[in-house]
Amino acid sequence: MESTGSVGEAPGGPRVLVVGGGIAGLGAAQRLCGHSAFPHLRVLEATARAGGRIRSERCFGGVVEVGAHWIHGPSRGNPVFQLAAEYGLLGEKELSQENQLVETGGHVGLPSVSYASSGASVSLQLVAEMATLFYGLIDQTREFLHAAETPVPSVGEYLKKEIGQHVAGWTEDEETRKLKLAVLNSFFNLECCVSGTHSMDLVALAPFGEYTVLPGLDCTFSKGYQGLTNCMMAALPEDTVVFEKPVKTIHWNGSFQEAAFPGETFPVSVECEDGDRFPAHHVIVTVPLAITCFGIKGFTVRKNASFLREHLDTFFDPPLPAEKAEAIRKIGFGTNNKIFLEFEEPFWEPDCQLIQLVWEDTSPLEDAAPELQDAWFRKLIGFVVLPAFASVHVLCGFIAGLESEFMETLSDEEVLLCLTQVLRRVTGNPRLPAPKSVLRSRWHSAPYTRGSYSYVAVGSTGGDLDLLAQPLPADGAGAQLQILFAGEATHRTFYSTTHGALLSGWREADRLLSLWAPQVQQPRPRL
């Protein structure tokens, strides 16, 4: 049924629902709550906690980040950094002008130590040489943004093509050449973690340069990233967020009536899994937006499986317009997980910050696809050394892609045993004490997430991200702005980041403010 609702048909102000209590949803809610034009606002969160992919847990005697880890580009142009500073959540070093001016180019710093699978340490000079080559090529990939055509479809293919040409000019002995390629393979695995993808062959080359890197040395929250979303929650009126309220279907472009609101009609009715229904004039959808298939060595795997993609056929009634649904199917969405290992005593040096793992029989120029159960751990990039908690010492490993998803299917005991064997092998110490305990993220298994974050996949463009962000109905007929879309996958230049997610929530709140309170200046949320 076509909706006849309009701005003038909302006695007492519009009813607004936000689906998802991550930073995008909380950002939208906080911005709207600051205006008297929006007295009827609810956030429907599927789980028992707010924060979404920001998730801090008390463990090992301290706080660890199961989800978002760093503020990427903590400087004046980063709204997450600014909000964290206003809430007093950052230290003097993180707030320093010196930190804000550092230009990283979006590249991860060099490892403190590099362990090879043979048990020997890799020369840090060789690692630095390969890092210069790899990151120089990564920077080159950004130059194809406005090119009429690209030499190859993906970032991975371009990197391998260029590396192949460099290898032809190497003059070292065969053993050194192989070691260089193995180190480069480790950088490929690292870049998969950064991009949230199984393989850089899946990441589109042309739009890769559209991702914008902000200045600033990436920093963390000493008391947990979730402190930020907790502060945002506290700024909302009591009972704004309804927990454990997963949404089943958003019925839109209709004329719905509810007994609780006699004589009033609503263009949208949100049906929850428990049968409850919430009428609304506007719904801001912030669930992960990004199931297509591709083949790897004879078997088919799911390329992307975010929440919305898995529920695309049932989450909207009527279904999304074909163009928007196709954009959702094309955008990449992958898994990047963490594995925390607790040790009684560190086996690393006191000033060690990053441990790199290098598998000497690997090369980015060779498509090796061994059975996951036998080699999943080879995708592990190594470990970040976390600040010591009292007498507890913790390493945080990162692993992306299919190997990361396979890791989720294993038991804690299996992961602990496997990584104990890996560490004993690479350090050359067969008596290295086993970690005391393990904690893992499982973002692919999380039913309302189904992965970590988005990337622009081969076959898609930045225009698809913009298309995701466009509200419905697309033709402007009926009630205005019935369904709005936010979340990191809807930000064309800051996708995959918390600041992109926050900005997208503010963007959609501003759409509604422009509709309902155009005469009101739109300030930042009051803290």
mmCIF file with all atom_site columns, C-alpha atoms in Angstrom, residues 162-361:
data_model
loop_
_atom_site.group_PDB
_atom_site.id
_atom_site.type_symbol
_atom_site.label_atom_id
_atom_site.label_alt_id
_atom_site.label_comp_id
_atom_site.label_asym_id
_atom_site.label_entity_id
_atom_site.label_seq_id
_atom_site.pdbx_PDB_ins_code
_atom_site.Cartn_x
_atom_site.Cartn_y
_atom_site.Cartn_z
_atom_site.occupancy
_atom_site.B_iso_or_equiv
_atom_site.pdbx_formal_charge
_atom_site.auth_seq_id
_atom_site.auth_comp_id
_atom_site.auth_asym_id
_atom_site.auth_atom_id
_atom_site.pdbx_PDB_model_num
ATOM 1   C CA . GLU A 1 162 ? 54.994 -5.576  -9.877  1.00 0.00 ? 162 GLU A CA 1
ATOM 2   C CA . ILE A 1 163 ? 56.745 -7.838  -7.369  1.00 0.00 ? 163 ILE A CA 1
ATOM 3   C CA . GLY A 1 164 ? 57.394 -10.365 -10.139 1.00 0.00 ? 164 GLY A CA 1
ATOM 4   C CA . GLN A 1 165 ? 59.249 -7.673  -12.073 1.00 0.00 ? 165 GLN A CA 1
ATOM 5   C CA . HIS A 1 166 ? 61.326 -6.763  -9.008  1.00 0.00 ? 166 HIS A CA 1
ATOM 6   C CA . VAL A 1 167 ? 62.180 -10.411 -8.347  1.00 0.00 ? 167 VAL A CA 1
ATOM 7   C CA . ALA A 1 168 ? 63.596 -10.705 -11.852 1.00 0.00 ? 168 ALA A CA 1
ATOM 8   C CA . GLY A 1 169 ? 66.205 -8.112  -10.872 1.00 0.00 ? 169 GLY A CA 1
ATOM 9   C CA . TRP A 1 170 ? 67.222 -9.652  -7.565  1.00 0.00 ? 170 TRP A CA 1
ATOM 10  C CA . THR A 1 171 ? 70.814 -10.847 -7.548  1.00 0.00 ? 171 THR A CA 1
ATOM 11  C CA . GLU A 1 172 ? 70.993 -12.667 -4.199  1.00 0.00 ? 172 GLU A CA 1
ATOM 12  C CA . ASP A 1 173 ? 71.306 -16.411 -3.765  1.00 0.00 ? 173 ASP A CA 1
ATOM 13  C CA . GLU A 1 174 ? 68.203 -18.581 -4.081  1.00 0.00 ? 174 GLU A CA 1
ATOM 14  C CA . GLU A 1 175 ? 67.765 -18.949 -0.309  1.00 0.00 ? 175 GLU A CA 1
ATOM 15  C CA . THR A 1 176 ? 67.710 -15.180 0.241   1.00 0.00 ? 176 THR A CA 1
ATOM 16  C CA . ARG A 1 177 ? 65.322 -14.660 -2.668  1.00 0.00 ? 177 ARG A CA 1
ATOM 17  C CA . LYS A 1 178 ? 62.924 -17.208 -1.166  1.00 0.00 ? 178 LYS A CA 1
ATOM 18  C CA . LEU A 1 179 ? 63.168 -15.551 2.250   1.00 0.00 ? 179 LEU A CA 1
ATOM 19  C CA . LYS A 1 180 ? 62.358 -12.162 0.719   1.00 0.00 ? 180 LYS A CA 1
ATOM 20  C CA . LEU A 1 181 ? 59.257 -13.606 -0.933  1.00 0.00 ? 181 LEU A CA 1
ATOM 21  C CA . ALA A 1 182 ? 58.205 -15.227 2.346   1.00 0.00 ? 182 ALA A CA 1
ATOM 22  C CA . VAL A 1 183 ? 58.518 -11.859 4.132   1.00 0.00 ? 183 VAL A CA 1
ATOM 23  C CA . LEU A 1 184 ? 56.464 -10.235 1.374   1.00 0.00 ? 184 LEU A CA 1
ATOM 24  C CA . ASN A 1 185 ? 53.840 -12.941 1.848   1.00 0.00 ? 185 ASN A CA 1
ATOM 25  C CA . SER A 1 186 ? 53.615 -11.917 5.512   1.00 0.00 ? 186 SER A CA 1
ATOM 26  C CA . PHE A 1 187 ? 52.932 -8.333  4.407   1.00 0.00 ? 187 PHE A CA 1
ATOM 27  C CA . PHE A 1 188 ? 50.163 -9.622  2.105   1.00 0.00 ? 188 PHE A CA 1
ATOM 28  C CA . ASN A 1 189 ? 48.599 -11.377 5.110   1.00 0.00 ? 189 ASN A CA 1
ATOM 29  C CA . LEU A 1 190 ? 48.907 -8.177  7.127   1.00 0.00 ? 190 LEU A CA 1
ATOM 30  C CA . GLU A 1 191 ? 47.213 -6.173  4.393   1.00 0.00 ? 191 GLU A CA 1
ATOM 31  C CA . CYS A 1 192 ? 44.370 -8.737  4.377   1.00 0.00 ? 192 CYS A CA 1
ATOM 32  C CA . CYS A 1 193 ? 43.839 -7.930  8.062   1.00 0.00 ? 193 CYS A CA 1
ATOM 33  C CA . VAL A 1 194 ? 43.894 -4.195  7.357   1.00 0.00 ? 194 VAL A CA 1
ATOM 34  C CA . SER A 1 195 ? 41.387 -4.550  4.507   1.00 0.00 ? 195 SER A CA 1
ATOM 35  C CA . GLY A 1 196 ? 39.237 -7.205  6.176   1.00 0.00 ? 196 GLY A CA 1
ATOM 36  C CA . THR A 1 197 ? 39.467 -9.604  3.247   1.00 0.00 ? 197 THR A CA 1
ATOM 37  C CA . HIS A 1 198 ? 40.546 -13.180 2.555   1.00 0.00 ? 198 HIS A CA 1
ATOM 38  C CA . SER A 1 199 ? 42.808 -12.155 -0.303  1.00 0.00 ? 199 SER A CA 1
ATOM 39  C CA . MET A 1 200 ? 43.951 -8.876  -1.829  1.00 0.00 ? 200 MET A CA 1
ATOM 40  C CA . ASP A 1 201 ? 42.877 -10.448 -5.141  1.00 0.00 ? 201 ASP A CA 1
ATOM 41  C CA . LEU A 1 202 ? 39.322 -9.700  -4.015  1.00 0.00 ? 202 LEU A CA 1
ATOM 42  C CA . VAL A 1 203 ? 39.951 -5.964  -3.442  1.00 0.00 ? 203 VAL A CA 1
ATOM 43  C CA . ALA A 1 204 ? 39.197 -3.729  -6.437  1.00 0.00 ? 204 ALA A CA 1
ATOM 44  C CA . LEU A 1 205 ? 42.175 -1.774  -7.752  1.00 0.00 ? 205 LEU A CA 1
ATOM 45  C CA . ALA A 1 206 ? 40.494 1.293   -9.264  1.00 0.00 ? 206 ALA A CA 1
ATOM 46  C CA . PRO A 1 207 ? 38.628 2.524   -6.152  1.00 0.00 ? 207 PRO A CA 1
ATOM 47  C CA . PHE A 1 208 ? 41.331 1.499   -3.653  1.00 0.00 ? 208 PHE A CA 1
ATOM 48  C CA . GLY A 1 209 ? 42.760 5.018   -3.554  1.00 0.00 ? 209 GLY A CA 1
ATOM 49  C CA . GLU A 1 210 ? 39.431 6.470   -2.497  1.00 0.00 ? 210 GLU A CA 1
ATOM 50  C CA . TYR A 1 211 ? 39.927 5.279   1.068   1.00 0.00 ? 211 TYR A CA 1
ATOM 51  C CA . THR A 1 212 ? 41.200 8.295   2.987   1.00 0.00 ? 212 THR A CA 1
ATOM 52  C CA . VAL A 1 213 ? 43.957 8.030   5.595   1.00 0.00 ? 213 VAL A CA 1
ATOM 53  C CA . LEU A 1 214 ? 43.889 10.700  8.297   1.00 0.00 ? 214 LEU A CA 1
ATOM 54  C CA . PRO A 1 215 ? 47.087 11.977  9.924   1.00 0.00 ? 215 PRO A CA 1
ATOM 55  C CA . GLY A 1 216 ? 47.962 10.892  13.441  1.00 0.00 ? 216 GLY A CA 1
ATOM 56  C CA . LEU A 1 217 ? 49.708 7.986   15.122  1.00 0.00 ? 217 LEU A CA 1
ATOM 57  C CA . ASP A 1 218 ? 47.079 5.298   15.777  1.00 0.00 ? 218 ASP A CA 1
ATOM 58  C CA . CYS A 1 219 ? 46.242 5.193   19.470  1.00 0.00 ? 219 CYS A CA 1
ATOM 59  C CA . THR A 1 220 ? 44.225 3.099   21.905  1.00 0.00 ? 220 THR A CA 1
ATOM 60  C CA . PHE A 1 221 ? 41.976 3.656   24.918  1.00 0.00 ? 221 PHE A CA 1
ATOM 61  C CA . SER A 1 222 ? 43.761 2.730   28.134  1.00 0.00 ? 222 SER A CA 1
ATOM 62  C CA . LYS A 1 223 ? 40.450 1.797   29.772  1.00 0.00 ? 223 LYS A CA 1
ATOM 63  C CA . GLY A 1 224 ? 38.791 0.295   26.694  1.00 0.00 ? 224 GLY A CA 1
ATOM 64  C CA . TYR A 1 225 ? 37.241 1.519   23.440  1.00 0.00 ? 225 TYR A CA 1
ATOM 65  C CA . GLN A 1 226 ? 33.811 0.681   24.810  1.00 0.00 ? 226 GLN A CA 1
ATOM 66  C CA . GLY A 1 227 ? 34.215 3.540   27.264  1.00 0.00 ? 227 GLY A CA 1
ATOM 67  C CA . LEU A 1 228 ? 33.389 5.799   24.306  1.00 0.00 ? 228 LEU A CA 1
ATOM 68  C CA . THR A 1 229 ? 30.119 4.078   23.433  1.00 0.00 ? 229 THR A CA 1
ATOM 69  C CA . ASN A 1 230 ? 29.275 3.839   27.154  1.00 0.00 ? 230 ASN A CA 1
ATOM 70  C CA . CYS A 1 231 ? 29.575 7.634   27.369  1.00 0.00 ? 231 CYS A CA 1
ATOM 71  C CA . MET A 1 232 ? 27.388 8.013   24.291  1.00 0.00 ? 232 MET A CA 1
ATOM 72  C CA . MET A 1 233 ? 24.826 5.672   25.856  1.00 0.00 ? 233 MET A CA 1
ATOM 73  C CA . ALA A 1 234 ? 24.839 7.659   29.098  1.00 0.00 ? 234 ALA A CA 1
ATOM 74  C CA . ALA A 1 235 ? 24.045 10.833  27.146  1.00 0.00 ? 235 ALA A CA 1
ATOM 75  C CA . LEU A 1 236 ? 20.776 9.342   25.844  1.00 0.00 ? 236 LEU A CA 1
ATOM 76  C CA . PRO A 1 237 ? 17.500 9.614   27.768  1.00 0.00 ? 237 PRO A CA 1
ATOM 77  C CA . GLU A 1 238 ? 16.816 6.600   29.954  1.00 0.00 ? 238 GLU A CA 1
ATOM 78  C CA . ASP A 1 239 ? 15.304 3.584   28.196  1.00 0.00 ? 239 ASP A CA 1
ATOM 79  C CA . THR A 1 240 ? 16.111 4.932   24.715  1.00 0.00 ? 240 THR A CA 1
ATOM 80  C CA . VAL A 1 241 ? 17.966 1.703   23.900  1.00 0.00 ? 241 VAL A CA 1
ATOM 81  C CA . VAL A 1 242 ? 15.947 -1.525  23.973  1.00 0.00 ? 242 VAL A CA 1
ATOM 82  C CA . PHE A 1 243 ? 18.280 -4.510  24.319  1.00 0.00 ? 243 PHE A CA 1
ATOM 83  C CA . GLU A 1 244 ? 17.846 -8.080  23.062  1.00 0.00 ? 244 GLU A CA 1
ATOM 84  C CA . LYS A 1 245 ? 15.389 -6.874  20.443  1.00 0.00 ? 245 LYS A CA 1
ATOM 85  C CA . PRO A 1 246 ? 16.500 -8.338  17.120  1.00 0.00 ? 246 PRO A CA 1
ATOM 86  C CA . VAL A 1 247 ? 14.548 -7.066  14.138  1.00 0.00 ? 247 VAL A CA 1
ATOM 87  C CA . LYS A 1 248 ? 12.949 -9.609  11.817  1.00 0.00 ? 248 LYS A CA 1
ATOM 88  C CA . THR A 1 249 ? 11.373 -7.463  9.088   1.00 0.00 ? 249 THR A CA 1
ATOM 89  C CA . ILE A 1 250 ? 11.057 -3.766  8.302   1.00 0.00 ? 250 ILE A CA 1
ATOM 90  C CA . HIS A 1 251 ? 7.708  -3.209  6.601   1.00 0.00 ? 251 HIS A CA 1
ATOM 91  C CA . TRP A 1 252 ? 7.831  0.071   4.690   1.00 0.00 ? 252 TRP A CA 1
ATOM 92  C CA . ASN A 1 253 ? 6.022  2.196   2.115   1.00 0.00 ? 253 ASN A CA 1
ATOM 93  C CA . GLY A 1 254 ? 2.736  1.318   3.774   1.00 0.00 ? 254 GLY A CA 1
ATOM 94  C CA . SER A 1 255 ? -0.017 2.888   5.833   1.00 0.00 ? 255 SER A CA 1
ATOM 95  C CA . PHE A 1 256 ? 0.163  1.098   9.152   1.00 0.00 ? 256 PHE A CA 1
ATOM 96  C CA . GLN A 1 257 ? -2.063 1.616   12.149  1.00 0.00 ? 257 GLN A CA 1
ATOM 97  C CA . GLU A 1 258 ? -1.393 0.722   15.763  1.00 0.00 ? 258 GLU A CA 1
ATOM 98  C CA . ALA A 1 259 ? -3.938 0.450   18.553  1.00 0.00 ? 259 ALA A CA 1
ATOM 99  C CA . ALA A 1 260 ? -1.715 2.541   20.799  1.00 0.00 ? 260 ALA A CA 1
ATOM 100 C CA . PHE A 1 261 ? -1.957 5.460   18.373  1.00 0.00 ? 261 PHE A CA 1
ATOM 101 C CA . PRO A 1 262 ? -5.642 5.745   17.338  1.00 0.00 ? 262 PRO A CA 1
ATOM 102 C CA . GLY A 1 263 ? -6.281 7.743   14.197  1.00 0.00 ? 263 GLY A CA 1
ATOM 103 C CA . GLU A 1 264 ? -2.587 7.869   13.278  1.00 0.00 ? 264 GLU A CA 1
ATOM 104 C CA . THR A 1 265 ? -0.930 6.078   10.359  1.00 0.00 ? 265 THR A CA 1
ATOM 105 C CA . PHE A 1 266 ? 2.733  5.249   9.903   1.00 0.00 ? 266 PHE A CA 1
ATOM 106 C CA . PRO A 1 267 ? 4.689  4.534   6.717   1.00 0.00 ? 267 PRO A CA 1
ATOM 107 C CA . VAL A 1 268 ? 6.917  1.980   8.498   1.00 0.00 ? 268 VAL A CA 1
ATOM 108 C CA . SER A 1 269 ? 6.289  -0.875  10.926  1.00 0.00 ? 269 SER A CA 1
ATOM 109 C CA . VAL A 1 270 ? 9.279  -2.706  12.382  1.00 0.00 ? 270 VAL A CA 1
ATOM 110 C CA . GLU A 1 271 ? 8.569  -6.351  13.289  1.00 0.00 ? 271 GLU A CA 1
ATOM 111 C CA . CYS A 1 272 ? 10.905 -7.963  15.822  1.00 0.00 ? 272 CYS A CA 1
ATOM 112 C CA . GLU A 1 273 ? 11.770 -11.635 16.158  1.00 0.00 ? 273 GLU A CA 1
ATOM 113 C CA . ASP A 1 274 ? 9.727  -11.866 19.362  1.00 0.00 ? 274 ASP A CA 1
ATOM 114 C CA . GLY A 1 275 ? 6.601  -10.613 17.570  1.00 0.00 ? 275 GLY A CA 1
ATOM 115 C CA . ASP A 1 276 ? 6.651  -7.043  18.899  1.00 0.00 ? 276 ASP A CA 1
ATOM 116 C CA . ARG A 1 277 ? 5.969  -4.303  16.385  1.00 0.00 ? 277 ARG A CA 1
ATOM 117 C CA . PHE A 1 278 ? 7.128  -0.702  16.489  1.00 0.00 ? 278 PHE A CA 1
ATOM 118 C CA . PRO A 1 279 ? 5.447  1.884   14.255  1.00 0.00 ? 279 PRO A CA 1
ATOM 119 C CA . ALA A 1 280 ? 7.682  4.609   12.869  1.00 0.00 ? 280 ALA A CA 1
ATOM 120 C CA . HIS A 1 281 ? 7.850  7.536   10.523  1.00 0.00 ? 281 HIS A CA 1
ATOM 121 C CA . HIS A 1 282 ? 11.579 6.981   10.013  1.00 0.00 ? 282 HIS A CA 1
ATOM 122 C CA . VAL A 1 283 ? 13.949 4.045   10.560  1.00 0.00 ? 283 VAL A CA 1
ATOM 123 C CA . ILE A 1 284 ? 17.731 4.366   10.507  1.00 0.00 ? 284 ILE A CA 1
ATOM 124 C CA . VAL A 1 285 ? 19.246 0.967   9.678   1.00 0.00 ? 285 VAL A CA 1
ATOM 125 C CA . THR A 1 286 ? 22.812 0.551   10.975  1.00 0.00 ? 286 THR A CA 1
ATOM 126 C CA . VAL A 1 287 ? 23.307 -3.226  10.806  1.00 0.00 ? 287 VAL A CA 1
ATOM 127 C CA . PRO A 1 288 ? 26.396 -4.530  8.950   1.00 0.00 ? 288 PRO A CA 1
ATOM 128 C CA . LEU A 1 289 ? 25.547 -3.944  5.292   1.00 0.00 ? 289 LEU A CA 1
ATOM 129 C CA . ALA A 1 290 ? 28.003 -5.652  3.373   1.00 0.00 ? 290 ALA A CA 1
ATOM 130 C CA . ILE A 1 291 ? 26.128 -13.879 -0.039  1.00 0.00 ? 291 ILE A CA 1
ATOM 131 C CA . THR A 1 292 ? 28.062 -14.175 -3.134  1.00 0.00 ? 292 THR A CA 1
ATOM 132 C CA . CYS A 1 293 ? 30.424 -16.999 -4.027  1.00 0.00 ? 293 CYS A CA 1
ATOM 133 C CA . PHE A 1 294 ? 33.842 -17.499 -5.533  1.00 0.00 ? 294 PHE A CA 1
ATOM 134 C CA . GLY A 1 295 ? 35.919 -20.627 -6.009  1.00 0.00 ? 295 GLY A CA 1
ATOM 135 C CA . ILE A 1 296 ? 39.232 -21.407 -4.360  1.00 0.00 ? 296 ILE A CA 1
ATOM 136 C CA . LYS A 1 297 ? 41.110 -24.489 -5.514  1.00 0.00 ? 297 LYS A CA 1
ATOM 137 C CA . GLY A 1 298 ? 38.090 -26.564 -6.305  1.00 0.00 ? 298 GLY A CA 1
ATOM 138 C CA . PHE A 1 299 ? 35.758 -25.596 -3.508  1.00 0.00 ? 299 PHE A CA 1
ATOM 139 C CA . THR A 1 300 ? 33.260 -22.814 -3.101  1.00 0.00 ? 300 THR A CA 1
ATOM 140 C CA . VAL A 1 301 ? 33.182 -20.482 -0.135  1.00 0.00 ? 301 VAL A CA 1
ATOM 141 C CA . ARG A 1 302 ? 31.089 -17.558 0.911   1.00 0.00 ? 302 ARG A CA 1
ATOM 142 C CA . LYS A 1 303 ? 32.788 -14.361 -0.111  1.00 0.00 ? 303 LYS A CA 1
ATOM 143 C CA . ASN A 1 304 ? 30.810 -12.031 2.104   1.00 0.00 ? 304 ASN A CA 1
ATOM 144 C CA . ALA A 1 305 ? 28.258 -12.808 4.765   1.00 0.00 ? 305 ALA A CA 1
ATOM 145 C CA . SER A 1 306 ? 27.279 -9.769  6.739   1.00 0.00 ? 306 SER A CA 1
ATOM 146 C CA . PHE A 1 307 ? 24.030 -9.719  8.667   1.00 0.00 ? 307 PHE A CA 1
ATOM 147 C CA . LEU A 1 308 ? 22.080 -7.780  6.063   1.00 0.00 ? 308 LEU A CA 1
ATOM 148 C CA . ARG A 1 309 ? 23.326 -9.877  3.156   1.00 0.00 ? 309 ARG A CA 1
ATOM 149 C CA . GLU A 1 310 ? 22.198 -13.055 4.891   1.00 0.00 ? 310 GLU A CA 1
ATOM 150 C CA . HIS A 1 311 ? 18.754 -11.574 5.571   1.00 0.00 ? 311 HIS A CA 1
ATOM 151 C CA . LEU A 1 312 ? 18.334 -9.531  2.397   1.00 0.00 ? 312 LEU A CA 1
ATOM 152 C CA . ASP A 1 313 ? 15.318 -11.498 1.153   1.00 0.00 ? 313 ASP A CA 1
ATOM 153 C CA . THR A 1 314 ? 13.346 -11.178 4.396   1.00 0.00 ? 314 THR A CA 1
ATOM 154 C CA . PHE A 1 315 ? 14.619 -8.071  6.194   1.00 0.00 ? 315 PHE A CA 1
ATOM 155 C CA . PHE A 1 316 ? 12.654 -5.607  4.049   1.00 0.00 ? 316 PHE A CA 1
ATOM 156 C CA . ASP A 1 317 ? 9.024  -5.812  2.926   1.00 0.00 ? 317 ASP A CA 1
ATOM 157 C CA . PRO A 1 318 ? 8.648  -4.856  0.145   1.00 0.00 ? 318 PRO A CA 1
ATOM 158 C CA . PRO A 1 319 ? 12.158 -5.977  -0.887  1.00 0.00 ? 319 PRO A CA 1
ATOM 159 C CA . LEU A 1 320 ? 14.822 -3.380  -1.534  1.00 0.00 ? 320 LEU A CA 1
ATOM 160 C CA . PRO A 1 321 ? 14.987 -1.925  -5.057  1.00 0.00 ? 321 PRO A CA 1
ATOM 161 C CA . ALA A 1 322 ? 17.058 -4.175  -7.293  1.00 0.00 ? 322 ALA A CA 1
ATOM 162 C CA . GLU A 1 323 ? 19.822 -1.602  -7.706  1.00 0.00 ? 323 GLU A CA 1
ATOM 163 C CA . LYS A 1 324 ? 20.372 -1.224  -3.958  1.00 0.00 ? 324 LYS A CA 1
ATOM 164 C CA . ALA A 1 325 ? 20.163 -4.976  -3.327  1.00 0.00 ? 325 ALA A CA 1
ATOM 165 C CA . GLU A 1 326 ? 22.765 -5.568  -6.040  1.00 0.00 ? 326 GLU A CA 1
ATOM 166 C CA . ALA A 1 327 ? 25.089 -2.978  -4.487  1.00 0.00 ? 327 ALA A CA 1
ATOM 167 C CA . ILE A 1 328 ? 24.814 -4.771  -1.136  1.00 0.00 ? 328 ILE A CA 1
ATOM 168 C CA . ARG A 1 329 ? 25.701 -8.072  -2.796  1.00 0.00 ? 329 ARG A CA 1
ATOM 169 C CA . LYS A 1 330 ? 28.736 -6.596  -4.557  1.00 0.00 ? 330 LYS A CA 1
ATOM 170 C CA . ILE A 1 331 ? 30.413 -4.779  -1.675  1.00 0.00 ? 331 ILE A CA 1
ATOM 171 C CA . GLY A 1 332 ? 33.072 -6.827  0.095   1.00 0.00 ? 332 GLY A CA 1
ATOM 172 C CA . PHE A 1 333 ? 32.695 -7.813  3.737   1.00 0.00 ? 333 PHE A CA 1
ATOM 173 C CA . GLY A 1 334 ? 35.274 -10.038 5.411   1.00 0.00 ? 334 GLY A CA 1
ATOM 174 C CA . THR A 1 335 ? 36.510 -11.363 8.729   1.00 0.00 ? 335 THR A CA 1
ATOM 175 C CA . ASN A 1 336 ? 39.493 -10.232 10.792  1.00 0.00 ? 336 ASN A CA 1
ATOM 176 C CA . ASN A 1 337 ? 39.817 -11.918 14.187  1.00 0.00 ? 337 ASN A CA 1
ATOM 177 C CA . LYS A 1 338 ? 42.069 -11.611 17.216  1.00 0.00 ? 338 LYS A CA 1
ATOM 178 C CA . ILE A 1 339 ? 43.615 -14.320 19.356  1.00 0.00 ? 339 ILE A CA 1
ATOM 179 C CA . PHE A 1 340 ? 44.825 -13.236 22.810  1.00 0.00 ? 340 PHE A CA 1
ATOM 180 C CA . LEU A 1 341 ? 47.418 -15.389 24.567  1.00 0.00 ? 341 LEU A CA 1
ATOM 181 C CA . GLU A 1 342 ? 48.225 -14.925 28.269  1.00 0.00 ? 342 GLU A CA 1
ATOM 182 C CA . PHE A 1 343 ? 51.730 -15.738 29.551  1.00 0.00 ? 343 PHE A CA 1
ATOM 183 C CA . GLU A 1 344 ? 53.117 -15.885 33.070  1.00 0.00 ? 344 GLU A CA 1
ATOM 184 C CA . GLU A 1 345 ? 56.464 -14.593 31.822  1.00 0.00 ? 345 GLU A CA 1
ATOM 185 C CA . PRO A 1 346 ? 57.247 -12.854 28.524  1.00 0.00 ? 346 PRO A CA 1
ATOM 186 C CA . PHE A 1 347 ? 59.594 -14.608 26.100  1.00 0.00 ? 347 PHE A CA 1
ATOM 187 C CA . TRP A 1 348 ? 59.983 -11.332 24.186  1.00 0.00 ? 348 TRP A CA 1
ATOM 188 C CA . GLU A 1 349 ? 62.233 -8.356  24.943  1.00 0.00 ? 349 GLU A CA 1
ATOM 189 C CA . PRO A 1 350 ? 60.907 -5.528  27.184  1.00 0.00 ? 350 PRO A CA 1
ATOM 190 C CA . ASP A 1 351 ? 60.755 -2.999  24.323  1.00 0.00 ? 351 ASP A CA 1
ATOM 191 C CA . CYS A 1 352 ? 59.132 -5.426  21.859  1.00 0.00 ? 352 CYS A CA 1
ATOM 192 C CA . GLN A 1 353 ? 55.894 -4.108  20.327  1.00 0.00 ? 353 GLN A CA 1
ATOM 193 C CA . LEU A 1 354 ? 55.203 -6.277  17.277  1.00 0.00 ? 354 LEU A CA 1
ATOM 194 C CA . ILE A 1 355 ? 56.243 -9.872  16.548  1.00 0.00 ? 355 ILE A CA 1
ATOM 195 C CA . GLN A 1 356 ? 56.143 -10.906 12.891  1.00 0.00 ? 356 GLN A CA 1
ATOM 196 C CA . LEU A 1 357 ? 55.773 -14.523 11.724  1.00 0.00 ? 357 LEU A CA 1
ATOM 197 C CA . VAL A 1 358 ? 57.336 -15.570 8.412   1.00 0.00 ? 358 VAL A CA 1
ATOM 198 C CA . TRP A 1 359 ? 56.646 -18.955 6.791   1.00 0.00 ? 359 TRP A CA 1
ATOM 199 C CA . GLU A 1 360 ? 59.689 -19.661 4.671   1.00 0.00 ? 360 GLU A CA 1
ATOM 200 C CA . ASP A 1 361 ? 58.012 -21.912 2.130   1.00 0.00 ? 361 ASP A CA 1
#
